[in-house]
């Protein structure tokens, strides 16, 4: 198992156990490692802007209800 960390500050973000294959070219995860791993704010309906929970570095988005199982999110 691997832990994915913020490229800017090294804060732990995601576990490889939550990683899955998705059609986008970016790594996809179903959940964060801990509750404080990331910060989120609504950008548009169904999508949250995600930043590192420690330093604020931009990490992309959380797409609500777009995970591999019904009701899961995709980071």
Tab-separated table of N, CA and C in Angstrom:
chain	number	residue	atom	x	y	z
A	1	UNK	N	0.829	-1.213	0.000
A	1	UNK	CA	0.000	0.000	0.000
A	1	UNK	C	0.863	1.264	0.000
A	2	UNK	N	0.407	2.244	-0.739
A	2	UNK	CA	1.115	3.529	-0.830
A	2	UNK	C	0.244	4.625	-0.256
A	3	UNK	N	0.895	5.680	0.176
A	3	UNK	CA	0.213	6.883	0.623
A	3	UNK	C	0.594	7.992	-0.354
A	4	UNK	N	-0.407	8.650	-0.909
A	4	UNK	CA	-0.185	9.779	-1.807
A	4	UNK	C	-0.182	11.054	-0.970
A	5	UNK	N	0.815	11.893	-1.201
A	5	UNK	CA	1.004	13.095	-0.392
A	5	UNK	C	0.975	14.340	-1.271
A	6	UNK	N	0.774	15.476	-0.639
A	6	UNK	CA	0.806	16.769	-1.324
A	6	UNK	C	2.214	17.020	-1.860
A	7	UNK	N	2.320	17.391	-3.107
A	7	UNK	CA	3.618	17.648	-3.731
A	7	UNK	C	4.303	18.874	-3.135
A	8	UNK	N	3.534	19.760	-2.558
A	8	UNK	CA	4.100	20.990	-2.018
A	8	UNK	C	4.598	20.833	-0.577
A	9	UNK	N	3.823	20.136	0.289
A	9	UNK	CA	4.193	20.100	1.709
A	9	UNK	C	4.341	18.695	2.293
A	10	UNK	N	3.975	17.654	1.533
A	10	UNK	CA	4.115	16.292	2.019
A	10	UNK	C	2.980	15.787	2.898
A	11	UNK	N	1.918	16.574	3.063
A	11	UNK	CA	0.763	16.168	3.878
A	11	UNK	C	0.103	14.935	3.254
A	12	UNK	N	-0.247	13.944	4.070
A	12	UNK	CA	-0.856	12.712	3.565
A	12	UNK	C	-2.294	12.959	3.111
A	13	UNK	N	-2.602	12.513	1.874
A	13	UNK	CA	-3.895	12.804	1.254
A	13	UNK	C	-4.754	11.562	1.009
A	14	UNK	N	-4.213	10.594	0.279
A	14	UNK	CA	-4.978	9.429	-0.159
A	14	UNK	C	-4.175	8.146	0.033
A	15	UNK	N	-4.884	7.043	0.193
A	15	UNK	CA	-4.260	5.717	0.242
A	15	UNK	C	-4.458	5.040	-1.110
A	16	UNK	N	-3.499	4.217	-1.482
A	16	UNK	CA	-3.645	3.461	-2.732
A	16	UNK	C	-4.845	2.510	-2.658
A	17	UNK	N	-5.288	2.170	-1.450
A	17	UNK	CA	-6.474	1.308	-1.301
A	17	UNK	C	-7.737	1.984	-1.801
A	18	UNK	N	-7.750	3.315	-1.847
A	18	UNK	CA	-8.912	4.059	-2.317
A	18	UNK	C	-8.789	4.442	-3.793
A	19	UNK	N	-7.693	4.054	-4.439
A	19	UNK	CA	-7.460	4.395	-5.849
A	19	UNK	C	-8.173	3.386	-6.744
A	20	UNK	N	-8.691	3.868	-7.876
A	20	UNK	CA	-9.331	2.978	-8.843
A	20	UNK	C	-9.137	3.524	-10.255
A	21	UNK	N	-9.332	2.668	-11.224
A	21	UNK	CA	-9.190	3.058	-12.630
A	21	UNK	C	-10.408	3.866	-13.072
A	22	UNK	N	-10.146	4.977	-13.745
A	22	UNK	CA	-11.200	5.839	-14.263
A	22	UNK	C	-10.792	6.289	-15.654
A	23	UNK	N	-11.754	6.724	-16.436
A	23	UNK	CA	-11.465	7.117	-17.820
A	23	UNK	C	-10.675	8.420	-17.932
A	24	UNK	N	-10.608	9.218	-16.865
A	24	UNK	CA	-9.832	10.455	-16.935
A	24	UNK	C	-8.340	10.106	-16.868
A	25	UNK	N	-7.473	10.988	-17.345
A	25	UNK	CA	-6.033	10.706	-17.289
A	25	UNK	C	-5.444	10.902	-15.889
A	26	UNK	N	-6.220	11.399	-14.942
A	26	UNK	CA	-5.745	11.684	-13.596
A	26	UNK	C	-6.033	10.514	-12.661
A	27	UNK	N	-5.211	10.344	-11.621
A	27	UNK	CA	-5.535	9.309	-10.625
A	27	UNK	C	-6.892	9.592	-9.993
A	28	UNK	N	-7.646	8.556	-9.702
A	28	UNK	CA	-8.976	8.700	-9.109
A	28	UNK	C	-9.035	7.944	-7.787
A	29	UNK	N	-9.634	8.587	-6.782
A	29	UNK	CA	-9.751	8.006	-5.452
A	29	UNK	C	-11.192	8.142	-4.977
A	30	UNK	N	-11.626	7.202	-4.134
A	30	UNK	CA	-12.991	7.249	-3.603
A	30	UNK	C	-13.086	8.003	-2.289
A	31	UNK	N	-11.971	8.134	-1.567
A	31	UNK	CA	-12.002	8.817	-0.275
A	31	UNK	C	-10.610	9.322	0.096
A	32	UNK	N	-10.589	10.262	1.019
A	32	UNK	CA	-9.328	10.782	1.527
A	32	UNK	C	-8.803	9.879	2.633
A	33	UNK	N	-7.551	10.050	2.973
A	33	UNK	CA	-6.937	9.235	4.015
A	33	UNK	C	-7.536	9.548	5.386
A	34	UNK	N	-7.686	10.838	5.695
A	34	UNK	CA	-8.252	11.283	6.975
A	34	UNK	C	-9.206	12.448	6.720
A	35	UNK	N	-9.953	12.799	7.728
A	35	UNK	CA	-10.882	13.921	7.612
A	35	UNK	C	-10.208	15.253	7.345
A	36	UNK	N	-8.966	15.417	7.812
A	36	UNK	CA	-8.253	16.686	7.619
A	36	UNK	C	-7.266	16.646	6.455
A	37	UNK	N	-7.334	15.594	5.659
A	37	UNK	CA	-6.394	15.484	4.532
A	37	UNK	C	-6.583	16.599	3.515
A	38	UNK	N	-7.842	16.957	3.253
A	38	UNK	CA	-8.137	17.989	2.263
A	38	UNK	C	-9.153	18.981	2.808
A	39	UNK	N	-9.217	20.131	2.168
A	39	UNK	CA	-10.269	21.114	2.402
A	39	UNK	C	-11.085	21.184	1.117
A	40	UNK	N	-12.375	21.470	1.248
A	40	UNK	CA	-13.262	21.494	0.083
A	40	UNK	C	-14.137	22.735	0.118
A	41	UNK	N	-14.461	23.232	-1.066
A	41	UNK	CA	-15.455	24.303	-1.193
A	41	UNK	C	-16.222	24.071	-2.483
A	42	UNK	N	-17.500	24.402	-2.452
A	42	UNK	CA	-18.325	24.174	-3.640
A	42	UNK	C	-17.885	25.102	-4.759
A	43	UNK	N	-17.663	24.508	-5.924
A	43	UNK	CA	-17.289	25.299	-7.099
A	43	UNK	C	-18.478	25.430	-8.038
A	44	UNK	N	-19.223	24.336	-8.164
A	44	UNK	CA	-20.448	24.320	-8.969
A	44	UNK	C	-21.253	23.110	-8.492
A	45	UNK	N	-22.515	23.030	-8.836
A	45	UNK	CA	-23.297	21.881	-8.380
A	45	UNK	C	-22.654	20.558	-8.819
A	46	UNK	N	-22.448	19.673	-7.862
A	46	UNK	CA	-21.872	18.370	-8.159
A	46	UNK	C	-20.359	18.308	-8.168
A	47	UNK	N	-19.694	19.457	-7.947
A	47	UNK	CA	-18.227	19.475	-7.959
A	47	UNK	C	-17.703	20.413	-6.886
A	48	UNK	N	-16.789	19.888	-6.086
A	48	UNK	CA	-16.147	20.675	-5.041
A	48	UNK	C	-14.687	20.891	-5.400
A	49	UNK	N	-14.185	22.091	-5.181
A	49	UNK	CA	-12.763	22.381	-5.359
A	49	UNK	C	-12.037	21.805	-4.153
A	50	UNK	N	-10.953	21.059	-4.384
A	50	UNK	CA	-10.231	20.376	-3.314
A	50	UNK	C	-8.816	20.937	-3.220
A	51	UNK	N	-8.404	21.247	-1.987
A	51	UNK	CA	-7.054	21.725	-1.733
A	51	UNK	C	-6.447	20.915	-0.582
A	52	UNK	N	-5.141	20.949	-0.468
A	52	UNK	CA	-4.450	20.275	0.623
A	52	UNK	C	-4.959	20.835	1.946
A	53	UNK	N	-5.251	19.958	2.889
A	53	UNK	CA	-5.745	20.384	4.185
A	53	UNK	C	-4.716	21.098	5.037
A	54	UNK	N	-3.457	21.032	4.661
A	54	UNK	CA	-2.397	21.679	5.442
A	54	UNK	C	-1.933	22.996	4.820
A	55	UNK	N	-1.572	22.961	3.524
A	55	UNK	CA	-0.965	24.155	2.909
A	55	UNK	C	-1.864	24.870	1.898
A	56	UNK	N	-2.989	24.256	1.507
A	56	UNK	CA	-3.886	24.902	0.560
A	56	UNK	C	-3.543	24.692	-0.903
A	57	UNK	N	-2.552	23.856	-1.206
A	57	UNK	CA	-2.171	23.575	-2.587
A	57	UNK	C	-3.365	22.978	-3.339
A	58	UNK	N	-3.614	23.421	-4.556
A	58	UNK	CA	-4.734	22.928	-5.361
A	58	UNK	C	-4.549	21.478	-5.768
A	59	UNK	N	-5.587	20.664	-5.550
A	59	UNK	CA	-5.524	19.240	-5.865
A	59	UNK	C	-6.541	18.813	-6.918
A	60	UNK	N	-7.387	19.701	-7.343
A	60	UNK	CA	-8.394	19.334	-8.338
A	60	UNK	C	-9.792	19.410	-7.756
A	61	UNK	N	-10.596	18.362	-7.993
A	61	UNK	CA	-12.001	18.391	-7.618
A	61	UNK	C	-12.460	17.088	-6.970
A	62	UNK	N	-13.551	17.188	-6.257
A	62	UNK	CA	-14.318	16.020	-5.835
A	62	UNK	C	-15.613	16.077	-6.627
A	63	UNK	N	-15.872	15.040	-7.409
A	63	UNK	CA	-17.086	14.968	-8.200
A	63	UNK	C	-18.063	14.082	-7.450
A	64	UNK	N	-19.148	14.676	-6.991
A	64	UNK	CA	-20.123	13.975	-6.172
A	64	UNK	C	-20.891	12.946	-6.988
A	65	UNK	N	-21.091	11.781	-6.418
A	65	UNK	CA	-21.842	10.693	-7.058
A	65	UNK	C	-21.268	10.274	-8.406
A	66	UNK	N	-19.942	10.328	-8.536
A	66	UNK	CA	-19.285	9.935	-9.789
A	66	UNK	C	-18.221	8.869	-9.532
A	67	UNK	N	-18.322	8.174	-8.400
A	67	UNK	CA	-17.360	7.125	-8.065
A	67	UNK	C	-17.720	5.810	-8.722
A	68	UNK	N	-16.962	4.761	-8.392
A	68	UNK	CA	-17.196	3.450	-9.026
A	68	UNK	C	-18.475	2.770	-8.545
A	69	UNK	N	-18.980	3.157	-7.387
A	69	UNK	CA	-20.232	2.611	-6.869
A	69	UNK	C	-21.244	3.717	-6.676
A	70	UNK	N	-22.494	3.391	-6.745
A	70	UNK	CA	-23.573	4.378	-6.580
A	70	UNK	C	-23.411	5.129	-5.252
A	71	UNK	N	-23.464	6.445	-5.315
A	71	UNK	CA	-23.358	7.284	-4.126
A	71	UNK	C	-21.945	7.664	-3.735
A	72	UNK	N	-20.936	7.080	-4.362
A	72	UNK	CA	-19.543	7.429	-4.035
A	72	UNK	C	-19.090	8.639	-4.821
A	73	UNK	N	-18.167	9.360	-4.231
A	73	UNK	CA	-17.553	10.495	-4.922
A	73	UNK	C	-16.252	10.057	-5.586
A	74	UNK	N	-15.789	10.900	-6.487
A	74	UNK	CA	-14.486	10.664	-7.145
A	74	UNK	C	-13.624	11.890	-6.907
A	75	UNK	N	-12.438	11.654	-6.355
A	75	UNK	CA	-11.441	12.727	-6.190
A	75	UNK	C	-10.458	12.625	-7.324
